[in-house]
Amino acid sequence: MNSEPYIITIVKDFNVAPYGRYPVDGPASGEEFRKTLLAPKLREYDRVHVVLDGYNRYGRSFLDEAFGGLIREEGFTGEDLRRKLTYSHSLIKSMNNVIAERIEAAEKAQQ
């Protein structure tokens, strides 16, 4: 594993307008982000930071599938994510709370 943190900037590395939970919702879904970018980088790197800046309309379904789906679908634990994953949106601080809540809900559902 690489020890340097890997930075994912969603609007640059994935899509300028991420939307929806599943690919059927559009080409920039939370599932697509998780499967093609986020989960692989979390497996490859010790730490990953997701920058949400540049887009202000992330839906709860996108965030739940992208981040909560790491636990439900990808085999990560809450502890894995607390150790390896950070995220930020410089303008909308509540985004951090929504992501933490979706991860926590997925973690509780696994127990």
Short mmCIF file of C-alpha atoms in Angstrom, two decimals:
data_model
loop_
_atom_site.label_atom_id
_atom_site.label_comp_id
_atom_site.label_asym_id
_atom_site.label_seq_id
_atom_site.Cartn_x
_atom_site.Cartn_y
_atom_site.Cartn_z
CA MET A 1 0.00 0.00 0.00
CA ASN A 2 1.07 3.54 -0.67
CA SER A 3 1.42 5.76 2.40
CA GLU A 4 0.93 9.09 0.62
CA PRO A 5 -2.66 10.37 0.79
CA TYR A 6 -4.53 10.24 -2.47
CA ILE A 7 -6.76 13.22 -3.23
CA ILE A 8 -9.94 12.81 -5.25
CA THR A 9 -11.57 16.03 -6.42
CA ILE A 10 -15.00 14.88 -7.55
CA VAL A 11 -15.63 17.61 -10.14
CA LYS A 12 -12.19 17.10 -11.72
CA ASP A 13 -11.68 13.37 -11.34
CA PHE A 14 -15.24 12.09 -11.73
CA ASN A 15 -17.95 14.42 -13.02
CA VAL A 16 -18.86 18.12 -12.81
CA ALA A 17 -22.46 17.28 -11.84
CA PRO A 18 -22.64 14.06 -9.83
CA TYR A 19 -26.20 12.89 -9.37
CA GLY A 20 -28.27 9.96 -8.22
CA ARG A 21 -27.74 6.70 -6.43
CA TYR A 22 -27.52 4.16 -9.28
CA PRO A 23 -26.30 4.27 -12.90
CA VAL A 24 -29.94 4.17 -14.05
CA ASP A 25 -30.25 7.66 -12.47
CA GLY A 26 -27.56 9.04 -14.78
CA PRO A 27 -23.92 8.58 -15.77
CA ALA A 28 -22.51 10.22 -12.62
CA SER A 29 -24.16 8.21 -9.84
CA GLY A 30 -22.90 7.53 -6.35
CA GLU A 31 -22.55 3.84 -7.19
CA GLU A 32 -20.42 4.64 -10.23
CA PHE A 33 -18.20 7.00 -8.19
CA ARG A 34 -17.79 4.39 -5.46
CA LYS A 35 -17.07 1.47 -7.78
CA THR A 36 -14.80 3.17 -10.28
CA LEU A 37 -12.88 5.63 -8.13
CA LEU A 38 -13.44 5.75 -4.38
CA ALA A 39 -13.31 2.06 -3.40
CA PRO A 40 -10.33 1.23 -5.64
CA LYS A 41 -8.32 4.16 -4.27
CA LEU A 42 -9.20 3.22 -0.67
CA ARG A 43 -7.82 -0.25 -1.38
CA GLU A 44 -4.68 1.12 -2.99
CA TYR A 45 -3.81 3.93 -0.57
CA ASP A 46 -3.56 4.14 3.21
CA ARG A 47 -5.42 7.46 3.16
CA VAL A 48 -7.81 9.06 0.72
CA HIS A 49 -9.22 12.57 0.90
CA VAL A 50 -12.31 13.45 -1.13
CA VAL A 51 -12.73 17.12 -2.08
CA LEU A 52 -16.38 17.97 -2.74
CA ASP A 53 -15.72 21.61 -3.72
CA GLY A 54 -16.92 22.88 -7.08
CA TYR A 55 -20.44 21.47 -6.81
CA ASN A 56 -23.05 22.45 -4.22
CA ARG A 57 -25.99 20.17 -4.98
CA TYR A 58 -24.90 16.71 -3.89
CA GLY A 59 -27.99 14.70 -3.14
CA ARG A 60 -28.35 12.52 -0.10
CA SER A 61 -28.81 9.49 -2.37
CA PHE A 62 -25.48 10.15 -4.13
CA LEU A 63 -23.65 10.60 -0.82
CA ASP A 64 -25.30 7.57 0.76
CA GLU A 65 -24.44 5.27 -2.13
CA ALA A 66 -20.92 6.62 -2.55
CA PHE A 67 -19.90 6.62 1.11
CA GLY A 68 -22.37 4.37 2.95
CA GLY A 69 -22.01 1.91 0.08
CA LEU A 70 -18.37 1.43 1.04
CA ILE A 71 -19.66 -0.50 4.06
CA ARG A 72 -22.75 -2.10 2.51
CA GLU A 73 -21.22 -3.14 -0.80
CA GLU A 74 -17.43 -2.96 -0.65
CA GLY A 75 -16.59 -4.70 2.61
CA PHE A 76 -15.06 -1.75 4.45
CA THR A 77 -15.79 -1.27 8.14
CA GLY A 78 -16.56 1.97 9.91
CA GLU A 79 -13.17 1.70 11.57
CA ASP A 80 -11.47 1.32 8.17
CA LEU A 81 -13.15 4.49 6.96
CA ARG A 82 -12.39 6.49 10.10
CA ARG A 83 -8.73 5.57 9.68
CA LYS A 84 -8.42 5.92 5.90
CA LEU A 85 -11.03 8.37 4.60
CA THR A 86 -11.43 12.13 4.97
CA TYR A 87 -13.63 14.50 2.99
CA SER A 88 -14.37 18.20 2.82
CA HIS A 89 -16.46 20.88 1.17
CA SER A 90 -15.07 24.33 1.91
CA LEU A 91 -18.39 26.16 1.43
CA ILE A 92 -20.96 23.69 2.75
CA LYS A 93 -19.66 22.36 6.06
CA SER A 94 -22.88 20.40 6.67
CA MET A 95 -21.84 18.09 3.82
CA ASN A 96 -19.34 16.49 6.21
CA ASN A 97 -22.16 15.75 8.64
CA VAL A 98 -24.31 14.14 5.95
CA ILE A 99 -21.46 11.87 4.85
CA ALA A 100 -20.61 10.91 8.44
CA GLU A 101 -24.30 10.17 9.07
CA ARG A 102 -24.57 7.94 5.97
CA ILE A 103 -21.44 6.01 6.97
CA GLU A 104 -22.74 5.61 10.53
CA ALA A 105 -26.15 4.43 9.31
CA ALA A 106 -24.53 1.84 7.04
CA GLU A 107 -22.30 0.70 9.89
CA LYS A 108 -25.26 0.26 12.24
CA ALA A 109 -27.20 -1.65 9.59
CA GLN A 110 -24.34 -4.16 9.35
CA GLN A 111 -24.43 -4.98 13.07
#
